[in-house]
mmCIF file of N, CA, C and O in Angstrom:
data_model
loop_
_atom_site.group_PDB
_atom_site.id
_atom_site.type_symbol
_atom_site.label_atom_id
_atom_site.label_comp_id
_atom_site.label_asym_id
_atom_site.label_seq_id
_atom_site.Cartn_x
_atom_site.Cartn_y
_atom_site.Cartn_z
ATOM 1 N N UNK A 15 -41.138 -5.135 18.068
ATOM 2 C CA UNK A 15 -39.783 -5.018 18.136
ATOM 3 C C UNK A 15 -39.121 -5.145 16.715
ATOM 4 O O UNK A 15 -39.044 -6.332 16.281
ATOM 5 N N UNK A 16 -38.789 -4.175 15.852
ATOM 6 C CA UNK A 16 -38.049 -4.488 14.693
ATOM 7 C C UNK A 16 -36.690 -4.731 15.007
ATOM 8 O O UNK A 16 -35.881 -4.431 15.799
ATOM 9 N N UNK A 17 -36.077 -5.666 13.898
ATOM 10 C CA UNK A 17 -34.930 -6.211 13.987
ATOM 11 C C UNK A 17 -33.912 -5.337 13.268
ATOM 12 O O UNK A 17 -34.498 -4.408 12.499
ATOM 13 N N UNK A 18 -32.650 -4.950 13.761
ATOM 14 C CA UNK A 18 -31.782 -3.949 13.010
ATOM 15 C C UNK A 18 -31.641 -4.352 11.566
ATOM 16 O O UNK A 18 -31.567 -5.440 11.034
ATOM 17 N N UNK A 19 -31.889 -3.280 10.823
ATOM 18 C CA UNK A 19 -31.939 -3.599 9.197
ATOM 19 C C UNK A 19 -33.427 -3.362 8.822
ATOM 20 O O UNK A 19 -33.774 -2.918 7.615
ATOM 21 N N UNK A 20 -34.382 -3.762 9.515
ATOM 22 C CA UNK A 20 -35.621 -3.561 9.005
ATOM 23 C C UNK A 20 -36.172 -2.146 8.626
ATOM 24 O O UNK A 20 -36.881 -1.982 7.674
ATOM 25 N N UNK A 21 -35.725 -1.129 9.402
ATOM 26 C CA UNK A 21 -36.192 0.364 9.396
ATOM 27 C C UNK A 21 -35.501 0.885 8.380
ATOM 28 O O UNK A 21 -35.917 1.697 7.555
ATOM 29 N N UNK A 22 -34.263 0.360 7.893
ATOM 30 C CA UNK A 22 -33.500 0.901 6.897
ATOM 31 C C UNK A 22 -33.684 0.378 5.416
ATOM 32 O O UNK A 22 -33.797 1.033 4.567
ATOM 33 N N UNK A 23 -33.612 -0.815 5.247
ATOM 34 C CA UNK A 23 -33.816 -1.479 4.111
ATOM 35 C C UNK A 23 -34.980 -2.666 3.775
ATOM 36 O O UNK A 23 -35.170 -3.274 3.054
ATOM 37 N N UNK A 24 -35.675 -2.789 5.174
ATOM 38 C CA UNK A 24 -36.720 -3.683 5.262
ATOM 39 C C UNK A 24 -36.214 -5.411 5.184
ATOM 40 O O UNK A 24 -37.241 -6.116 4.984
ATOM 41 N N UNK A 25 -34.958 -5.530 5.594
ATOM 42 C CA UNK A 25 -34.310 -6.915 5.556
ATOM 43 C C UNK A 25 -33.755 -6.969 6.897
ATOM 44 O O UNK A 25 -32.841 -6.385 7.165
ATOM 45 N N UNK A 26 -34.200 -8.063 7.877
ATOM 46 C CA UNK A 26 -33.541 -8.056 8.991
ATOM 47 C C UNK A 26 -31.988 -8.504 9.047
ATOM 48 O O UNK A 26 -31.837 -9.639 8.125
ATOM 49 N N UNK A 27 -31.379 -7.899 9.670
ATOM 50 C CA UNK A 27 -29.590 -8.266 9.765
ATOM 51 C C UNK A 27 -29.103 -8.137 8.426
ATOM 52 O O UNK A 27 -28.199 -8.883 8.189
ATOM 53 N N UNK A 28 -29.798 -7.341 7.357
ATOM 54 C CA UNK A 28 -29.469 -7.019 5.968
ATOM 55 C C UNK A 28 -29.220 -8.721 5.486
ATOM 56 O O UNK A 28 -28.216 -8.823 4.548
ATOM 57 N N UNK A 29 -29.865 -9.680 5.708
ATOM 58 C CA UNK A 29 -29.906 -10.944 5.183
ATOM 59 C C UNK A 29 -28.671 -11.506 5.612
ATOM 60 O O UNK A 29 -28.048 -12.512 5.001
ATOM 61 N N UNK A 30 -27.755 -11.201 6.416
ATOM 62 C CA UNK A 30 -26.460 -11.582 6.807
ATOM 63 C C UNK A 30 -26.190 -12.135 8.127
ATOM 64 O O UNK A 30 -25.032 -12.023 8.500
ATOM 65 N N UNK A 31 -27.155 -12.306 8.837
ATOM 66 C CA UNK A 31 -27.257 -12.990 10.034
ATOM 67 C C UNK A 31 -28.459 -13.348 10.492
ATOM 68 O O UNK A 31 -29.645 -13.322 9.921
ATOM 69 N N UNK A 32 -28.889 -13.701 11.970
ATOM 70 C CA UNK A 32 -29.944 -14.095 12.487
ATOM 71 C C UNK A 32 -30.432 -12.968 13.589
ATOM 72 O O UNK A 32 -29.635 -12.505 14.263
ATOM 73 N N UNK A 33 -31.850 -12.753 13.382
ATOM 74 C CA UNK A 33 -32.303 -11.702 14.326
ATOM 75 C C UNK A 33 -32.949 -12.568 15.784
ATOM 76 O O UNK A 33 -33.478 -13.225 15.779
ATOM 77 N N UNK A 34 -32.364 -11.977 16.739
ATOM 78 C CA UNK A 34 -32.687 -12.436 18.289
ATOM 79 C C UNK A 34 -33.575 -11.340 18.772
ATOM 80 O O UNK A 34 -33.038 -10.349 19.121
ATOM 81 N N UNK A 35 -34.719 -11.749 19.223
ATOM 82 C CA UNK A 35 -35.676 -10.780 19.792
ATOM 83 C C UNK A 35 -35.909 -11.255 21.211
ATOM 84 O O UNK A 35 -36.213 -12.341 21.436
ATOM 85 N N UNK A 36 -35.773 -10.201 22.064
ATOM 86 C CA UNK A 36 -35.723 -10.411 23.648
ATOM 87 C C UNK A 36 -37.310 -9.676 23.973
ATOM 88 O O UNK A 36 -37.253 -8.266 24.145
ATOM 89 N N UNK A 37 -38.529 -10.297 24.073
ATOM 90 C CA UNK A 37 -39.742 -9.491 24.170
ATOM 91 C C UNK A 37 -39.674 -8.924 25.710
ATOM 92 O O UNK A 37 -40.407 -7.962 25.938
ATOM 93 N N UNK A 38 -38.979 -9.513 26.672
ATOM 94 C CA UNK A 38 -38.938 -8.856 27.810
ATOM 95 C C UNK A 38 -38.191 -7.628 28.017
ATOM 96 O O UNK A 38 -38.715 -6.766 28.801
ATOM 97 N N UNK A 39 -37.150 -7.592 27.261
ATOM 98 C CA UNK A 39 -36.414 -6.443 27.143
ATOM 99 C C UNK A 39 -36.706 -5.462 26.150
ATOM 100 O O UNK A 39 -36.300 -4.493 26.022
ATOM 101 N N UNK A 40 -37.529 -5.930 25.299
ATOM 102 C CA UNK A 40 -38.265 -5.139 24.175
ATOM 103 C C UNK A 40 -37.164 -4.703 23.201
ATOM 104 O O UNK A 40 -36.974 -3.399 22.864
ATOM 105 N N UNK A 41 -36.311 -5.439 22.947
ATOM 106 C CA UNK A 41 -35.236 -5.183 21.990
ATOM 107 C C UNK A 41 -35.015 -6.384 20.990
ATOM 108 O O UNK A 41 -35.167 -7.453 21.278
ATOM 109 N N UNK A 42 -34.272 -6.114 19.901
ATOM 110 C CA UNK A 42 -33.740 -7.165 19.007
ATOM 111 C C UNK A 42 -32.311 -6.864 18.726
ATOM 112 O O UNK A 42 -31.919 -5.838 18.149
ATOM 113 N N UNK A 43 -31.514 -7.891 18.462
ATOM 114 C CA UNK A 43 -30.162 -7.710 18.091
ATOM 115 C C UNK A 43 -29.824 -8.758 17.311
ATOM 116 O O UNK A 43 -30.648 -9.870 16.746
ATOM 117 N N UNK A 44 -28.894 -8.612 16.282
ATOM 118 C CA UNK A 44 -28.570 -9.544 15.283
ATOM 119 C C UNK A 44 -27.176 -10.354 15.670
ATOM 120 O O UNK A 44 -26.398 -9.802 16.233
ATOM 121 N N UNK A 45 -27.192 -11.705 15.251
ATOM 122 C CA UNK A 45 -26.008 -12.542 15.458
ATOM 123 C C UNK A 45 -25.670 -12.734 14.043
ATOM 124 O O UNK A 45 -25.962 -13.362 13.249
ATOM 125 N N UNK A 46 -24.410 -12.063 13.634
ATOM 126 C CA UNK A 46 -24.139 -12.029 12.278
ATOM 127 C C UNK A 46 -23.465 -13.231 12.041
ATOM 128 O O UNK A 46 -22.767 -14.024 12.606
ATOM 129 N N UNK A 47 -23.401 -13.344 10.672
ATOM 130 C CA UNK A 47 -22.876 -14.744 10.108
ATOM 131 C C UNK A 47 -21.217 -14.310 10.126
ATOM 132 O O UNK A 47 -20.838 -13.207 10.361
ATOM 133 N N UNK A 48 -20.351 -15.321 9.969
ATOM 134 C CA UNK A 48 -18.789 -15.268 10.090
ATOM 135 C C UNK A 48 -18.346 -14.262 9.557
ATOM 136 O O UNK A 48 -17.377 -13.595 10.120
ATOM 137 N N UNK A 49 -18.495 -13.663 8.417
ATOM 138 C CA UNK A 49 -17.964 -12.792 7.893
ATOM 139 C C UNK A 49 -18.279 -11.289 7.947
ATOM 140 O O UNK A 49 -17.711 -10.276 7.483
ATOM 141 N N UNK A 50 -19.366 -11.057 8.678
ATOM 142 C CA UNK A 50 -20.138 -9.912 8.754
ATOM 143 C C UNK A 50 -19.975 -9.359 10.240
ATOM 144 O O UNK A 50 -20.045 -9.996 11.140
ATOM 145 N N UNK A 51 -19.852 -7.873 10.289
ATOM 146 C CA UNK A 51 -20.068 -7.401 11.580
ATOM 147 C C UNK A 51 -21.112 -6.028 11.569
ATOM 148 O O UNK A 51 -21.494 -5.795 10.598
ATOM 149 N N UNK A 52 -21.209 -5.645 12.729
ATOM 150 C CA UNK A 52 -21.772 -4.260 13.019
ATOM 151 C C UNK A 52 -23.374 -4.649 13.509
ATOM 152 O O UNK A 52 -23.772 -5.736 13.565
ATOM 153 N N UNK A 53 -23.989 -3.486 13.873
ATOM 154 C CA UNK A 53 -25.392 -3.716 14.755
ATOM 155 C C UNK A 53 -26.229 -4.404 13.695
ATOM 156 O O UNK A 53 -26.916 -5.297 14.226
ATOM 157 N N UNK A 54 -26.002 -4.234 12.113
ATOM 158 C CA UNK A 54 -27.241 -4.831 11.531
ATOM 159 C C UNK A 54 -26.512 -5.868 10.603
ATOM 160 O O UNK A 54 -27.048 -6.076 9.313
ATOM 161 N N UNK A 55 -25.309 -6.067 10.806
ATOM 162 C CA UNK A 55 -24.299 -7.176 9.875
ATOM 163 C C UNK A 55 -24.041 -6.583 8.390
ATOM 164 O O UNK A 55 -24.062 -7.102 7.631
ATOM 165 N N UNK A 56 -24.009 -5.252 8.471
ATOM 166 C CA UNK A 56 -23.751 -4.418 7.249
ATOM 167 C C UNK A 56 -22.289 -4.415 6.674
ATOM 168 O O UNK A 56 -22.068 -4.374 5.766
ATOM 169 N N UNK A 57 -21.539 -4.601 7.787
ATOM 170 C CA UNK A 57 -20.121 -4.411 7.530
ATOM 171 C C UNK A 57 -19.354 -5.821 7.149
ATOM 172 O O UNK A 57 -19.404 -6.740 7.910
ATOM 173 N N UNK A 58 -18.927 -6.055 6.014
ATOM 174 C CA UNK A 58 -18.227 -7.407 5.525
ATOM 175 C C UNK A 58 -16.824 -7.396 5.695
ATOM 176 O O UNK A 58 -16.035 -6.570 5.089
ATOM 177 N N UNK A 59 -16.236 -8.232 6.315
ATOM 178 C CA UNK A 59 -14.777 -8.410 6.424
ATOM 179 C C UNK A 59 -14.218 -9.107 5.234
ATOM 180 O O UNK A 59 -15.011 -9.926 4.576
ATOM 181 N N UNK A 60 -12.836 -8.754 4.767
ATOM 182 C CA UNK A 60 -12.376 -9.462 3.790
ATOM 183 C C UNK A 60 -12.217 -10.908 3.845
ATOM 184 O O UNK A 60 -11.906 -11.396 5.127
ATOM 185 N N UNK A 61 -11.986 -11.398 2.557
ATOM 186 C CA UNK A 61 -11.714 -13.002 2.898
ATOM 187 C C UNK A 61 -12.767 -13.723 1.729
ATOM 188 O O UNK A 61 -13.854 -13.190 1.641
ATOM 189 N N UNK A 62 -12.296 -14.682 1.179
ATOM 190 C CA UNK A 62 -13.300 -15.554 0.370
ATOM 191 C C UNK A 62 -14.520 -16.252 1.275
ATOM 192 O O UNK A 62 -15.621 -15.912 0.947
ATOM 193 N N UNK A 63 -14.110 -17.022 2.070
ATOM 194 C CA UNK A 63 -15.147 -17.822 2.688
ATOM 195 C C UNK A 63 -15.135 -17.577 4.175
ATOM 196 O O UNK A 63 -16.350 -17.854 4.881
ATOM 197 N N UNK A 64 -14.057 -17.124 4.786
ATOM 198 C CA UNK A 64 -14.185 -16.712 6.333
ATOM 199 C C UNK A 64 -13.262 -15.499 6.417
ATOM 200 O O UNK A 64 -12.506 -14.966 5.531
ATOM 201 N N UNK A 65 -13.574 -14.846 7.435
ATOM 202 C CA UNK A 65 -12.872 -13.631 7.781
ATOM 203 C C UNK A 65 -11.502 -13.736 7.703
ATOM 204 O O UNK A 65 -10.927 -14.513 8.251
ATOM 205 N N UNK A 66 -10.833 -12.877 6.986
ATOM 206 C CA UNK A 66 -9.617 -12.542 6.730
ATOM 207 C C UNK A 66 -8.882 -13.978 6.342
ATOM 208 O O UNK A 66 -7.653 -14.122 6.581
ATOM 209 N N UNK A 67 -9.676 -14.855 5.608
ATOM 210 C CA UNK A 67 -9.094 -16.095 5.269
ATOM 211 C C UNK A 67 -8.423 -16.998 6.162
ATOM 212 O O UNK A 67 -7.288 -17.794 5.875
ATOM 213 N N UNK A 68 -8.955 -16.622 7.494
ATOM 214 C CA UNK A 68 -8.267 -17.402 8.545
ATOM 215 C C UNK A 68 -6.734 -17.133 9.059
ATOM 216 O O UNK A 68 -6.163 -17.641 9.728
ATOM 217 N N UNK A 69 -6.223 -16.014 8.523
ATOM 218 C CA UNK A 69 -4.968 -15.389 8.820
ATOM 219 C C UNK A 69 -5.101 -14.204 10.028
ATOM 220 O O UNK A 69 -3.955 -13.795 10.079
ATOM 221 N N UNK A 70 -5.934 -14.006 10.598
ATOM 222 C CA UNK A 70 -6.306 -12.853 11.605
ATOM 223 C C UNK A 70 -7.718 -12.767 12.072
ATOM 224 O O UNK A 70 -8.648 -13.426 11.679
ATOM 225 N N UNK A 71 -7.917 -11.859 12.631
ATOM 226 C CA UNK A 71 -9.220 -11.519 13.125
ATOM 227 C C UNK A 71 -9.681 -10.142 12.564
ATOM 228 O O UNK A 71 -8.896 -9.497 12.384
ATOM 229 N N UNK A 72 -11.090 -10.215 12.294
ATOM 230 C CA UNK A 72 -11.794 -9.071 11.760
ATOM 231 C C UNK A 72 -12.395 -8.327 12.898
ATOM 232 O O UNK A 72 -13.120 -8.756 13.737
ATOM 233 N N UNK A 73 -12.153 -6.942 12.721
ATOM 234 C CA UNK A 73 -12.805 -6.146 14.104
ATOM 235 C C UNK A 73 -14.081 -5.614 13.564
ATOM 236 O O UNK A 73 -14.654 -5.886 12.308
ATOM 237 N N UNK A 74 -14.639 -4.680 14.438
ATOM 238 C CA UNK A 74 -16.122 -4.322 14.057
ATOM 239 C C UNK A 74 -16.151 -3.461 12.978
ATOM 240 O O UNK A 74 -17.350 -3.001 12.632
ATOM 241 N N UNK A 75 -14.925 -2.703 12.463
ATOM 242 C CA UNK A 75 -15.177 -1.943 11.240
ATOM 243 C C UNK A 75 -14.673 -2.437 10.058
ATOM 244 O O UNK A 75 -14.576 -1.962 8.989
ATOM 245 N N UNK A 76 -14.407 -4.028 9.845
ATOM 246 C CA UNK A 76 -14.288 -4.813 8.893
ATOM 247 C C UNK A 76 -12.703 -4.734 8.571
ATOM 248 O O UNK A 76 -12.428 -5.176 7.305
ATOM 249 N N UNK A 77 -12.057 -4.607 9.262
ATOM 250 C CA UNK A 77 -10.444 -4.647 9.189
ATOM 251 C C UNK A 77 -9.604 -5.774 9.702
ATOM 252 O O UNK A 77 -10.136 -5.998 11.032
ATOM 253 N N UNK A 78 -9.109 -6.195 8.857
ATOM 254 C CA UNK A 78 -8.286 -7.547 9.492
ATOM 255 C C UNK A 78 -7.118 -7.089 10.079
ATOM 256 O O UNK A 78 -6.285 -6.241 9.727
ATOM 257 N N UNK A 79 -6.728 -7.745 11.247
ATOM 258 C CA UNK A 79 -5.616 -7.698 12.129
ATOM 259 C C UNK A 79 -4.946 -8.797 12.233
ATOM 260 O O UNK A 79 -5.373 -10.002 12.515
ATOM 261 N N UNK A 80 -3.747 -9.194 11.318
ATOM 262 C CA UNK A 80 -2.985 -10.354 11.173
ATOM 263 C C UNK A 80 -2.613 -11.071 12.403
ATOM 264 O O UNK A 80 -2.097 -10.274 13.262
ATOM 265 N N UNK A 81 -2.358 -12.363 12.468
ATOM 266 C CA UNK A 81 -2.095 -13.088 13.442
ATOM 267 C C UNK A 81 -0.217 -13.247 13.320
ATOM 268 O O UNK A 81 0.032 -12.855 12.336
ATOM 269 N N UNK A 82 0.403 -12.866 14.512
ATOM 270 C CA UNK A 82 1.913 -12.844 14.440
ATOM 271 C C UNK A 82 2.249 -14.108 13.996
ATOM 272 O O UNK A 82 1.769 -15.102 14.386
ATOM 273 N N UNK A 83 3.286 -14.116 13.266
ATOM 274 C CA UNK A 83 3.934 -15.354 12.655
ATOM 275 C C UNK A 83 5.182 -15.795 13.430
ATOM 276 O O UNK A 83 5.736 -14.928 14.180
#
């Protein structure tokens, strides 16, 4: 069961997350690192060390939505 990213670039989760394989269900999914989104963790959210620099939330398309002040 290949992890997302393996069939396109040969690196599981684009090296931006951890691959979780479920042999019973015969599937693999990525648990992306803090700043990354998407099935294969390819989408990077803006921010230096954390998504949106802590001032909002990052959606699945890598767009920050600011917290109201």
